[in-house]
Short mmCIF file of C-alpha atoms and ligand atoms in Angstrom, two decimals:
data_model
loop_
_atom_site.label_atom_id
_atom_site.label_comp_id
_atom_site.label_asym_id
_atom_site.label_seq_id
_atom_site.Cartn_x
_atom_site.Cartn_y
_atom_site.Cartn_z
CA UNK A 1 77.78 201.71 -121.65
CA UNK A 2 79.47 198.51 -120.40
CA UNK A 3 78.37 195.39 -122.25
CA UNK A 4 78.31 191.86 -120.93
CA UNK A 5 79.22 189.09 -123.36
CA UNK A 6 77.21 185.87 -123.45
CA UNK A 7 80.31 184.06 -122.24
CA UNK A 8 80.85 186.37 -119.26
CA UNK A 9 77.20 186.14 -118.27
CA UNK A 10 77.23 182.35 -118.62
CA UNK A 11 80.20 182.08 -116.30
CA UNK A 12 78.36 184.20 -113.73
CA UNK A 13 75.19 182.18 -114.15
CA UNK A 14 76.93 178.96 -113.14
CA UNK A 15 74.65 175.97 -112.84
CA UNK A 16 71.27 177.67 -112.94
CA UNK A 17 69.07 174.97 -114.47
CA UNK A 18 66.17 174.11 -112.15
CA UNK A 19 66.07 170.80 -110.30
CA UNK A 20 62.28 170.76 -110.01
CA UNK A 21 59.37 171.74 -112.21
CA UNK A 22 60.22 175.46 -112.52
CA UNK A 23 60.10 176.48 -116.21
CA UNK A 24 63.54 177.09 -117.73
CA UNK A 25 62.82 180.72 -118.60
CA UNK A 26 61.73 181.46 -115.04
CA UNK A 27 64.83 179.84 -113.53
CA UNK A 28 67.04 181.80 -115.93
CA UNK A 29 65.24 185.05 -115.09
CA UNK A 30 65.60 184.30 -111.37
CA UNK A 31 69.31 183.71 -111.63
CA UNK A 32 69.90 186.89 -113.63
CA UNK A 33 67.76 188.77 -111.13
CA UNK A 34 69.99 187.58 -108.28
CA UNK A 35 73.12 188.60 -110.19
CA UNK A 36 71.68 192.10 -110.61
CA UNK A 37 70.54 192.29 -106.97
CA UNK A 38 73.93 191.15 -105.71
CA UNK A 39 75.77 193.67 -107.84
CA UNK A 40 77.47 190.92 -109.84
CA UNK A 41 75.87 192.35 -112.95
CA UNK A 42 76.41 196.09 -112.63
CA UNK A 43 73.43 198.38 -113.11
CA UNK A 44 73.49 199.98 -116.52
CA UNK A 45 75.25 197.01 -118.14
CA UNK A 46 74.02 195.96 -121.56
CA UNK A 47 72.98 192.31 -121.47
CA UNK A 48 74.01 189.91 -124.24
CA UNK A 49 71.68 189.65 -127.22
CA UNK A 50 69.03 186.95 -126.80
CA UNK A 51 70.37 184.94 -129.71
CA UNK A 52 73.95 184.92 -128.41
CA UNK A 53 72.94 183.89 -124.90
CA UNK A 54 70.64 181.21 -126.31
CA UNK A 55 73.49 179.80 -128.42
CA UNK A 56 75.91 179.88 -125.53
CA UNK A 57 73.58 178.22 -123.05
CA UNK A 58 72.12 175.84 -125.67
CA UNK A 59 68.63 177.15 -125.15
CA UNK A 60 65.90 178.07 -127.56
CA UNK A 61 65.78 181.74 -128.36
CA UNK A 62 62.21 181.77 -127.03
CA UNK A 63 63.43 180.69 -123.57
CA UNK A 64 65.87 183.59 -123.38
CA UNK A 65 63.30 186.01 -124.86
CA UNK A 66 60.77 184.90 -122.21
CA UNK A 67 63.37 185.25 -119.44
CA UNK A 68 64.26 188.78 -120.56
CA UNK A 69 60.57 189.63 -120.91
CA UNK A 70 59.98 188.44 -117.34
CA UNK A 71 62.89 190.58 -116.11
CA UNK A 72 61.50 193.59 -117.96
CA UNK A 73 58.10 192.98 -116.40
CA UNK A 74 59.69 192.83 -112.91
CA UNK A 75 61.69 195.97 -113.60
CA UNK A 76 65.17 194.42 -113.75
CA UNK A 77 65.79 195.12 -117.43
CA UNK A 78 64.86 198.01 -119.60
CA UNK A 79 64.94 198.14 -123.35
CA UNK A 80 67.09 200.90 -124.78
CA UNK A 81 66.62 201.70 -128.44
CA UNK A 82 69.67 200.47 -130.33
CA UNK A 83 71.29 199.06 -127.17
CA UNK A 84 69.21 196.01 -126.37
CA UNK A 85 68.41 195.23 -122.74
CA UNK A 86 70.08 197.06 -119.88
CA UNK A 87 70.25 195.93 -116.23
CA UNK A 88 68.38 198.08 -113.72
CA UNK A 89 66.55 197.86 -110.42
CA UNK A 90 62.80 198.27 -110.13
CA UNK A 91 61.56 201.50 -108.60
CA UNK A 92 60.69 200.99 -104.95
CA UNK A 93 56.98 201.45 -104.31
CA UNK A 94 56.02 202.50 -100.79
CA UNK A 95 55.62 199.29 -98.78
CA UNK A 96 56.94 197.14 -101.63
CA UNK A 97 58.98 194.03 -101.00
CA UNK A 98 62.66 194.84 -100.56
CA UNK A 99 64.85 194.20 -103.52
CA UNK A 100 68.34 195.45 -103.16
CA UNK A 101 71.07 193.40 -101.56
CA UNK A 102 73.04 195.82 -99.52
CA UNK A 103 76.62 194.93 -100.11
CA UNK A 104 78.85 195.46 -97.10
CA UNK A 105 78.29 198.98 -95.88
CA UNK A 106 74.86 199.63 -97.33
CA UNK A 107 71.68 199.60 -95.33
CA UNK A 108 68.91 197.08 -95.94
CA UNK A 109 65.33 198.33 -96.10
CA UNK A 110 63.59 198.64 -92.71
CA UNK A 111 62.06 195.40 -91.52
CA UNK A 112 64.50 193.21 -93.42
CA UNK A 113 66.78 190.93 -91.44
CA UNK A 114 70.29 191.26 -92.80
CA UNK A 115 72.17 187.99 -92.53
CA UNK A 116 74.42 188.81 -95.48
CA UNK A 117 77.13 190.66 -93.58
CA UNK A 118 79.61 189.14 -91.21
CA UNK A 119 80.27 192.17 -89.06
CA UNK A 120 79.77 192.76 -85.37
CA UNK A 121 77.76 195.58 -83.87
CA UNK A 122 80.01 198.07 -82.05
CA UNK A 123 81.14 197.58 -78.53
CA UNK A 124 79.51 200.30 -76.38
CA UNK A 125 82.97 201.52 -75.38
CA UNK A 126 83.37 203.10 -78.84
CA UNK A 127 81.10 206.00 -77.83
CA UNK A 128 83.02 206.58 -74.61
CA UNK A 129 86.35 206.46 -76.42
CA UNK A 130 85.04 208.86 -79.06
CA UNK A 131 84.30 211.42 -76.32
CA UNK A 132 87.83 211.05 -75.00
CA UNK A 133 89.20 211.38 -78.52
CA UNK A 134 87.28 214.64 -79.01
CA UNK A 135 89.03 216.00 -75.94
CA UNK A 136 92.40 215.29 -77.54
CA UNK A 137 91.44 217.05 -80.75
CA UNK A 138 92.40 220.62 -79.74
CA UNK A 139 96.03 219.47 -79.63
CA UNK A 140 95.86 218.90 -83.40
CA UNK A 141 93.87 221.89 -84.59
CA UNK A 142 96.90 224.02 -85.38
CA UNK A 143 98.09 221.46 -88.02
CA UNK A 144 96.74 220.75 -91.50
CA UNK A 145 95.04 217.67 -90.06
CA UNK A 146 95.80 215.17 -92.77
CA UNK A 147 98.58 213.27 -94.46
CA UNK A 148 98.78 210.04 -96.43
CA UNK A 149 100.60 208.00 -93.76
CA UNK A 150 98.49 208.69 -90.68
CA UNK A 151 99.12 209.96 -87.15
CA UNK A 152 102.52 209.07 -85.86
CA UNK A 153 101.21 207.92 -82.47
CA UNK A 154 98.74 205.51 -84.09
CA UNK A 155 101.33 204.09 -86.47
CA UNK A 156 103.66 203.67 -83.52
CA UNK A 157 101.00 201.80 -81.53
CA UNK A 158 100.40 199.47 -84.48
CA UNK A 159 104.12 198.97 -85.09
CA UNK A 160 104.58 198.15 -81.37
CA UNK A 161 101.81 195.61 -81.56
CA UNK A 162 103.46 193.82 -84.52
CA UNK A 163 106.78 193.89 -82.70
CA UNK A 164 105.20 192.37 -79.60
CA UNK A 165 103.64 189.66 -81.77
CA UNK A 166 107.00 188.61 -83.19
CA UNK A 167 107.39 190.87 -86.22
CA UNK A 168 109.74 193.78 -85.44
CA UNK A 169 108.20 196.82 -87.10
CA UNK A 170 109.11 200.48 -87.29
CA UNK A 171 106.76 203.38 -87.62
CA UNK A 172 107.64 204.00 -91.28
CA UNK A 173 106.54 200.47 -92.12
CA UNK A 174 102.94 201.29 -91.20
CA UNK A 175 100.29 203.35 -92.92
CA UNK A 176 96.76 204.07 -91.67
CA UNK A 177 94.02 203.48 -94.23
CA UNK A 178 90.27 203.95 -94.44
CA UNK A 179 89.65 200.33 -93.46
CA UNK A 180 91.09 197.16 -94.93
CA UNK A 181 88.93 197.54 -98.05
CA UNK A 182 90.65 200.81 -98.90
CA UNK A 183 93.98 199.08 -98.28
CA UNK A 184 93.12 196.21 -100.65
CA UNK A 185 92.12 198.58 -103.44
CA UNK A 186 95.13 200.85 -102.87
CA UNK A 187 97.61 197.98 -102.84
CA UNK A 188 95.97 196.47 -105.94
CA UNK A 189 96.11 199.65 -107.98
CA UNK A 190 99.65 200.44 -106.84
CA UNK A 191 101.12 197.02 -107.54
CA UNK A 192 99.16 195.86 -110.56
CA UNK A 193 99.40 196.95 -114.16
CA UNK A 194 96.45 196.23 -116.42
CA UNK A 195 96.58 192.60 -117.57
CA UNK A 196 98.83 191.42 -114.73
CA UNK A 197 97.86 188.19 -113.11
CA UNK A 198 96.71 188.19 -109.50
CA UNK A 199 96.28 185.08 -107.44
CA UNK A 200 93.15 184.79 -105.36
CA UNK A 201 91.63 182.07 -103.24
CA UNK A 202 88.41 180.51 -104.42
CA UNK A 203 86.08 181.18 -102.69
CA UNK A 204 87.19 184.61 -101.51
CA UNK A 205 86.01 187.88 -100.07
CA UNK A 206 83.88 189.39 -102.87
CA UNK A 207 85.01 192.99 -102.56
CA UNK A 208 88.64 191.94 -102.84
CA UNK A 209 87.79 190.16 -106.08
CA UNK A 210 86.17 193.37 -107.30
CA UNK A 211 89.13 195.53 -106.25
CA UNK A 212 91.61 193.29 -108.07
CA UNK A 213 89.45 193.24 -111.18
CA UNK A 214 89.07 197.00 -111.08
CA UNK A 215 92.87 197.31 -110.98
CA UNK A 216 92.92 195.38 -114.25
CA UNK A 217 94.06 192.02 -112.88
CA UNK A 218 93.51 188.72 -114.61
CA UNK A 219 92.60 186.42 -111.73
CA UNK A 220 94.03 182.97 -111.16
CA UNK A 221 92.34 181.00 -108.42
CA UNK A 222 93.61 178.55 -105.83
CA UNK A 223 90.89 176.39 -104.29
CA UNK A 224 90.23 176.45 -100.55
CA UNK A 225 87.78 173.95 -99.08
CA UNK A 226 86.27 173.61 -95.63
CA UNK A 227 87.67 170.12 -95.18
CA UNK A 228 90.96 170.22 -97.12
CA UNK A 229 91.97 173.88 -96.77
CA UNK A 230 94.31 175.20 -99.48
CA UNK A 231 95.05 172.89 -102.39
CA UNK A 232 98.79 172.27 -101.97
CA UNK A 233 99.33 171.14 -105.55
CA UNK A 234 97.63 174.24 -106.89
CA UNK A 235 99.71 176.45 -104.56
CA UNK A 236 102.84 174.72 -105.73
CA UNK A 237 102.09 175.03 -109.44
CA UNK A 238 100.27 178.30 -109.83
CA UNK A 239 103.32 180.52 -109.23
CA UNK A 240 105.69 179.04 -111.84
CA UNK A 241 102.82 178.65 -114.31
CA UNK A 242 101.26 182.09 -114.07
CA UNK A 243 103.85 184.34 -112.34
CA UNK A 244 101.23 186.45 -110.57
CA UNK A 245 102.31 190.01 -109.72
CA UNK A 246 100.31 189.83 -106.51
CA UNK A 247 98.54 187.20 -104.42
CA UNK A 248 95.67 188.18 -102.13
CA UNK A 249 95.25 185.70 -99.28
CA UNK A 250 93.47 185.31 -95.99
CA UNK A 251 95.67 182.80 -94.23
CA UNK A 252 93.88 183.07 -90.86
CA UNK A 253 90.17 182.25 -90.59
CA UNK A 254 89.77 182.56 -94.31
CA UNK A 255 86.56 184.29 -95.39
CA UNK A 256 84.31 182.37 -96.07
CA UNK A 257 85.64 178.85 -95.27
CA UNK A 258 87.06 179.71 -91.83
CA UNK A 259 90.24 177.73 -92.54
CA UNK A 260 93.72 178.64 -91.28
CA UNK A 261 96.76 177.85 -93.40
CA UNK A 262 99.18 175.36 -91.83
CA UNK A 263 102.86 176.22 -91.38
CA UNK A 264 104.14 173.96 -94.20
CA UNK A 265 101.86 175.65 -96.72
CA UNK A 266 102.99 179.08 -95.52
CA UNK A 267 106.58 178.05 -96.15
CA UNK A 268 105.68 176.71 -99.60
CA UNK A 269 103.78 179.88 -100.43
CA UNK A 270 106.72 182.06 -99.40
CA UNK A 271 109.15 179.95 -101.42
CA UNK A 272 107.09 179.98 -104.58
CA UNK A 273 106.22 183.67 -104.26
CA UNK A 274 109.91 184.54 -103.82
CA UNK A 275 110.83 182.55 -106.94
CA UNK A 276 108.05 184.13 -109.02
CA UNK A 277 108.55 187.68 -107.67
CA UNK A 278 104.97 187.75 -106.38
CA UNK A 279 104.02 190.18 -103.62
CA UNK A 280 101.95 188.36 -100.99
CA UNK A 281 99.12 190.55 -99.73
CA UNK A 282 97.86 188.94 -96.56
CA UNK A 283 94.56 190.21 -95.22
CA UNK A 284 94.61 189.72 -91.45
CA UNK A 285 91.38 191.51 -90.60
CA UNK A 286 90.14 188.25 -89.07
CA UNK A 287 93.45 186.94 -87.75
CA UNK A 288 92.96 187.78 -84.09
CA UNK A 289 89.44 186.38 -83.89
CA UNK A 290 90.31 182.81 -82.90
CA UNK A 291 87.84 181.86 -80.16
CA UNK A 292 88.73 178.26 -79.28
CA UNK A 293 88.97 178.14 -75.46
CA UNK A 294 92.58 178.57 -74.39
CA UNK A 295 93.81 179.05 -77.97
CA UNK A 296 97.17 180.78 -78.31
CA UNK A 297 96.80 183.66 -80.76
CA UNK A 298 99.02 183.00 -83.76
CA UNK A 299 101.85 185.31 -84.88
CA UNK A 300 101.18 187.39 -88.02
CA UNK A 301 101.93 185.75 -91.38
CA UNK A 302 104.89 188.13 -91.70
CA UNK A 303 106.61 186.16 -88.90
CA UNK A 304 106.90 183.20 -91.28
CA UNK A 305 108.31 185.58 -93.89
CA UNK A 306 111.05 186.65 -91.47
CA UNK A 307 111.96 183.02 -90.96
CA UNK A 308 112.58 182.48 -94.70
CA UNK A 309 115.97 180.95 -95.40
CA UNK A 310 118.55 183.13 -97.12
CA UNK A 311 118.16 183.59 -100.86
CA UNK A 312 115.30 185.38 -102.62
CA UNK A 313 112.67 186.55 -100.16
CA UNK A 314 108.99 187.04 -100.79
CA UNK A 315 107.68 190.52 -100.20
CA UNK A 316 104.78 190.46 -97.73
CA UNK A 317 102.19 193.21 -97.36
CA UNK A 318 99.98 192.76 -94.28
CA UNK A 319 96.55 194.33 -94.03
CA UNK A 320 94.81 194.90 -90.71
CA UNK A 321 91.68 196.61 -89.48
CA UNK A 322 89.47 197.13 -86.46
CA UNK A 323 86.44 196.76 -88.76
CA UNK A 324 85.85 193.15 -87.73
CA UNK A 325 87.18 193.26 -84.20
CA UNK A 326 85.73 196.53 -82.86
CA UNK A 327 83.35 198.11 -85.32
CA UNK A 328 83.19 198.71 -89.07
CA UNK A 329 82.00 202.25 -88.34
CA UNK A 330 85.43 203.30 -87.11
CA UNK A 331 86.42 202.83 -90.79
CA UNK A 332 90.11 202.56 -90.16
CA UNK A 333 92.64 199.90 -91.01
CA UNK A 334 96.33 199.76 -91.81
CA UNK A 335 99.02 198.39 -94.07
CA UNK A 336 102.29 196.95 -92.80
CA UNK A 337 104.96 196.62 -95.46
CA UNK A 338 108.54 197.42 -96.32
CA UNK A 339 109.26 201.15 -96.00
CA UNK A 340 109.68 201.71 -99.75
CA UNK A 341 106.38 200.03 -100.49
CA UNK A 342 104.61 202.10 -97.84
CA UNK A 343 106.01 205.21 -99.52
CA UNK A 344 104.67 204.00 -102.88
CA UNK A 345 101.24 203.37 -101.36
CA UNK A 346 101.28 206.82 -99.73
CA UNK A 347 102.05 208.51 -103.05
CA UNK A 348 99.49 206.42 -104.96
CA UNK A 349 96.87 207.17 -102.32
CA UNK A 350 96.78 210.88 -103.09
CA UNK A 351 94.90 210.35 -106.33
CA UNK A 352 91.97 208.92 -104.40
CA UNK A 353 92.02 210.49 -100.95
CA UNK A 354 94.40 212.61 -98.91
CA UNK A 355 94.44 210.75 -95.64
CA UNK A 356 92.46 209.32 -92.75
CA UNK A 357 90.38 211.56 -90.46
CA UNK A 358 92.15 212.69 -87.30
CA UNK A 359 89.24 212.19 -84.93
CA UNK A 360 88.79 208.56 -85.94
CA UNK A 361 92.51 208.00 -85.63
CA UNK A 362 92.37 209.32 -82.08
CA UNK A 363 89.54 206.88 -81.41
CA UNK A 364 91.69 204.10 -82.85
CA UNK A 365 94.58 205.16 -80.66
CA UNK A 366 92.45 204.83 -77.53
CA UNK A 367 91.10 201.46 -78.69
CA UNK A 368 94.57 200.12 -79.38
CA UNK A 369 95.60 200.97 -75.81
CA UNK A 370 93.16 198.32 -74.58
CA UNK A 371 93.02 196.14 -77.67
CA UNK A 372 93.92 192.82 -76.02
CA UNK A 373 91.15 193.15 -73.47
CA UNK A 374 88.65 194.17 -76.17
CA UNK A 375 89.66 191.25 -78.35
CA UNK A 376 89.13 188.84 -75.45
CA UNK A 377 85.60 190.15 -75.01
CA UNK A 378 84.95 189.85 -78.76
CA UNK A 379 86.23 186.29 -78.82
CA UNK A 380 83.86 185.39 -75.97
CA UNK A 381 80.93 186.88 -77.96
CA UNK A 382 81.97 184.95 -81.06
CA UNK A 383 82.32 181.70 -79.13
CA UNK A 384 78.75 182.11 -77.86
CA UNK A 385 77.43 183.13 -81.30
CA UNK A 386 79.13 180.18 -82.92
CA UNK A 387 77.70 177.75 -80.36
CA UNK A 388 74.19 179.14 -80.88
CA UNK A 389 74.36 178.99 -84.67
CA UNK A 390 75.78 175.47 -84.85
CA UNK A 391 73.21 174.10 -82.38
CA UNK A 392 70.35 175.79 -84.22
CA UNK A 393 71.56 174.68 -87.65
CA UNK A 394 71.85 171.06 -86.51
CA UNK A 395 68.31 171.21 -85.13
CA UNK A 396 66.65 173.06 -88.00
CA UNK A 397 68.63 171.90 -91.02
CA UNK A 398 69.90 168.43 -90.18
CA UNK A 399 70.97 167.68 -93.75
CA UNK A 400 73.32 170.66 -94.04
CA UNK A 401 77.00 170.06 -93.57
CA UNK A 402 78.35 172.56 -91.05
CA UNK A 403 82.16 172.66 -90.92
CA UNK A 404 84.00 173.01 -87.63
CA UNK A 405 85.68 176.42 -87.23
CA UNK A 406 87.50 177.98 -84.31
CA UNK A 407 87.72 181.56 -85.42
CA UNK A 408 86.32 184.26 -87.66
CA UNK A 409 82.76 185.43 -87.95
CA UNK A 410 80.88 183.04 -90.20
CA UNK A 411 80.25 179.49 -91.39
CA UNK A 412 80.49 178.22 -94.95
CA UNK A 413 77.66 175.73 -94.89
CA UNK A 414 77.18 173.01 -97.50
CA UNK A 415 73.48 172.74 -98.36
CA UNK A 416 73.91 169.33 -99.96
CA UNK A 417 72.14 170.55 -103.10
CA UNK A 418 73.07 173.25 -105.64
CA UNK A 419 70.27 175.60 -104.57
CA UNK A 420 72.05 178.48 -102.87
CA UNK A 421 70.88 181.20 -105.28
CA UNK A 422 67.33 179.86 -105.22
CA UNK A 423 67.44 179.84 -101.44
CA UNK A 424 68.78 183.41 -101.34
CA UNK A 425 65.91 184.55 -103.56
CA UNK A 426 63.35 182.68 -101.51
CA UNK A 427 64.86 184.18 -98.35
CA UNK A 428 64.59 187.64 -99.83
CA UNK A 429 60.89 187.05 -100.41
CA UNK A 430 60.65 186.19 -96.69
CA UNK A 431 62.43 189.44 -95.73
CA UNK A 432 65.88 187.95 -95.14
CA UNK A 433 69.13 188.80 -96.88
CA UNK A 434 71.72 186.02 -97.05
CA UNK A 435 75.02 185.68 -98.91
CA UNK A 436 74.51 183.00 -101.57
CA UNK A 437 77.58 180.86 -102.30
CA UNK A 438 78.25 182.26 -105.79
CA UNK A 439 78.73 185.71 -104.25
CA UNK A 440 82.09 184.41 -103.01
CA UNK A 441 83.10 182.82 -106.27
CA UNK A 442 85.63 184.17 -108.70
CA UNK A 443 83.46 182.86 -111.50
CA UNK A 444 79.98 181.58 -110.58
CA UNK A 445 80.41 178.41 -108.54
CA UNK A 446 79.51 177.36 -105.00
CA UNK A 447 75.81 176.83 -105.58
CA UNK A 448 75.92 174.27 -102.76
CA UNK A 449 77.20 176.79 -100.22
CA UNK A 450 75.79 179.53 -98.10
CA UNK A 451 77.69 181.85 -95.79
CA UNK A 452 76.04 182.35 -92.42
CA UNK A 453 77.37 184.80 -89.82
CA UNK A 454 77.51 183.91 -86.13
CA UNK A 455 78.56 187.38 -85.02
CA UNK A 456 75.11 188.97 -84.84
CA UNK A 457 73.06 189.37 -81.66
CA UNK A 458 71.27 186.15 -80.63
CA UNK A 459 67.77 187.52 -81.32
CA UNK A 460 68.80 188.56 -84.85
CA UNK A 461 70.32 185.12 -85.48
CA UNK A 462 67.18 183.36 -84.28
CA UNK A 463 64.90 185.64 -86.32
CA UNK A 464 67.07 185.05 -89.40
CA UNK A 465 66.96 181.29 -88.92
CA UNK A 466 63.15 181.32 -88.64
CA UNK A 467 62.99 183.10 -92.01
CA UNK A 468 65.64 180.83 -93.48
CA UNK A 469 63.58 177.77 -92.50
CA UNK A 470 60.59 179.21 -94.37
CA UNK A 471 62.78 179.96 -97.40
CA UNK A 472 64.27 176.47 -97.30
CA UNK A 473 60.75 175.00 -97.37
CA UNK A 474 59.96 177.20 -100.38
CA UNK A 475 62.82 175.78 -102.41
CA UNK A 476 61.72 172.28 -101.50
CA UNK A 477 64.54 171.76 -99.01
CA UNK A 478 64.22 168.32 -97.55
CA UNK A 479 65.27 166.50 -94.45
CA UNK A 480 67.15 163.32 -95.19
CA UNK A 481 70.58 162.62 -96.57
CA UNK A 482 72.36 165.37 -98.56
CA UNK A 483 71.62 164.98 -102.24
CA UNK A 484 74.70 164.36 -104.34
CA UNK A 485 74.13 166.08 -107.65
CA UNK A 486 75.72 165.33 -110.99
CA UNK A 487 78.08 168.30 -110.61
CA UNK A 488 79.63 167.06 -107.37
CA UNK A 489 82.77 165.94 -109.07
CA UNK A 490 83.23 169.20 -110.93
CA UNK A 491 82.59 171.25 -107.81
CA UNK A 492 84.97 169.27 -105.67
CA UNK A 493 87.69 170.27 -108.12
CA UNK A 494 87.09 173.95 -107.57
CA UNK A 495 85.90 174.41 -103.97
C1 PLP B 1 88.43 189.55 -95.45
C2 PLP B 1 88.00 190.97 -95.35
N1 PLP B 1 88.86 191.95 -95.59
C3 PLP B 1 88.50 193.24 -95.53
C4 PLP B 1 87.22 193.60 -95.21
C5 PLP B 1 86.87 195.05 -95.15
O1 PLP B 1 87.36 195.54 -93.95
P1 PLP B 1 87.17 197.06 -93.49
O2 PLP B 1 85.85 197.13 -92.82
O3 PLP B 1 88.31 197.29 -92.56
O4 PLP B 1 87.23 197.91 -94.70
C6 PLP B 1 86.28 192.62 -94.95
C7 PLP B 1 84.92 192.99 -94.63
O5 PLP B 1 83.99 192.26 -94.76
C8 PLP B 1 86.67 191.26 -95.03
O6 PLP B 1 85.80 190.28 -94.80
#
């Protein structure tokens, strides 16, 4: 059974102490409950002994004992003889309040508004294209139907698209994966040995953090903020100091801040990565979702890599997907990399899966034929969703700081107070799932932030905001100027 040390739990807890009159034990129990619900404390994990957590958090043992007792009463901990307290979820009674946070890909309970995922519903064309794809299937039935690289025609279509966007690409530099998530995990376990360092942005996409950790990486974080973007000094220093084997980055419409990395920082990143021998893994699942009117769609990050001056060159692995642009249900993405690396990924893949399904690849092929037109339509939807969300946020939550973004699917909103986890719990009680800031942290920070998607249908967005208003009132959210807390200085150093 996995055990969580007091130190590891404390770093996940972040700044959990209540601002108001909530008793300490209750606030502690609430925060641990959210960690369990969010999957940040894995079910079945043994929690630290009461005494150790009390020492670490400078609490009385009674406070921790009361918090654990409360969690047991609510069904989030169970006592195991000889093993202390183990994380669990309460059994779901018929009609009971929902409890589980579906992470991306899971379903929320009926009646719950899910505002925790930044993914678009499918375009109706997917069904039509799927019928056409089925008609192509007989042409493939005489073959084995699977291989680790993917259908030649699909790889060719993707290679052609990169070439047209300024990055000449051949078919053997492309591999079809089961979505970008599969690609992240595959690249991580192929390129990382246990104990290697991996660079990650902070905040970042939570399931990438998990995939890197699962591959045994020790994470080093570079801050990205909504107003300052990437911290140039950190980018400059982290490579010589830590020599990461891999860096996972979202240089276009970074999830969750929405920032895009400027050209000078790309050049710096490439220089430092080349010197340190770091492979840059650039996740471009969001890259073509810039919706500013008249915006020119940027070339892939790999274009900057091609422009590197002579001398050592940084290796760039590009990840793409139709999960954010067309529909997550198509479940296909791709990797673009040097031919030798693609071969390594293909060989490493076989231990986990043997290839991507043919029928879905035929769907992808059809979608790629009209991808530019589909992207235009998506961008128009996102522009409208973004306008709706920003107008509604300004009206309903005038104290929140809403950053300007011109692409991607979500906003990284500053609540002005470190209450994101409390708000997420209150929202849950109202029947709304939202992604609390710490969900995007490498190590429990961002209590002032909340990620809000603008890619959902307007009626879902409005229903979610109604519930969010009620939750905000529950946590004592106030109109008036944003409250600067004592941890502002500390947070500004990391976010
Ligand atoms: C940045 C980023 N990369 C990858 C993924 C997963 O993509 P896919 O659906 O293609 O697996 C997500 C999904 O939320 C994401 O936000």
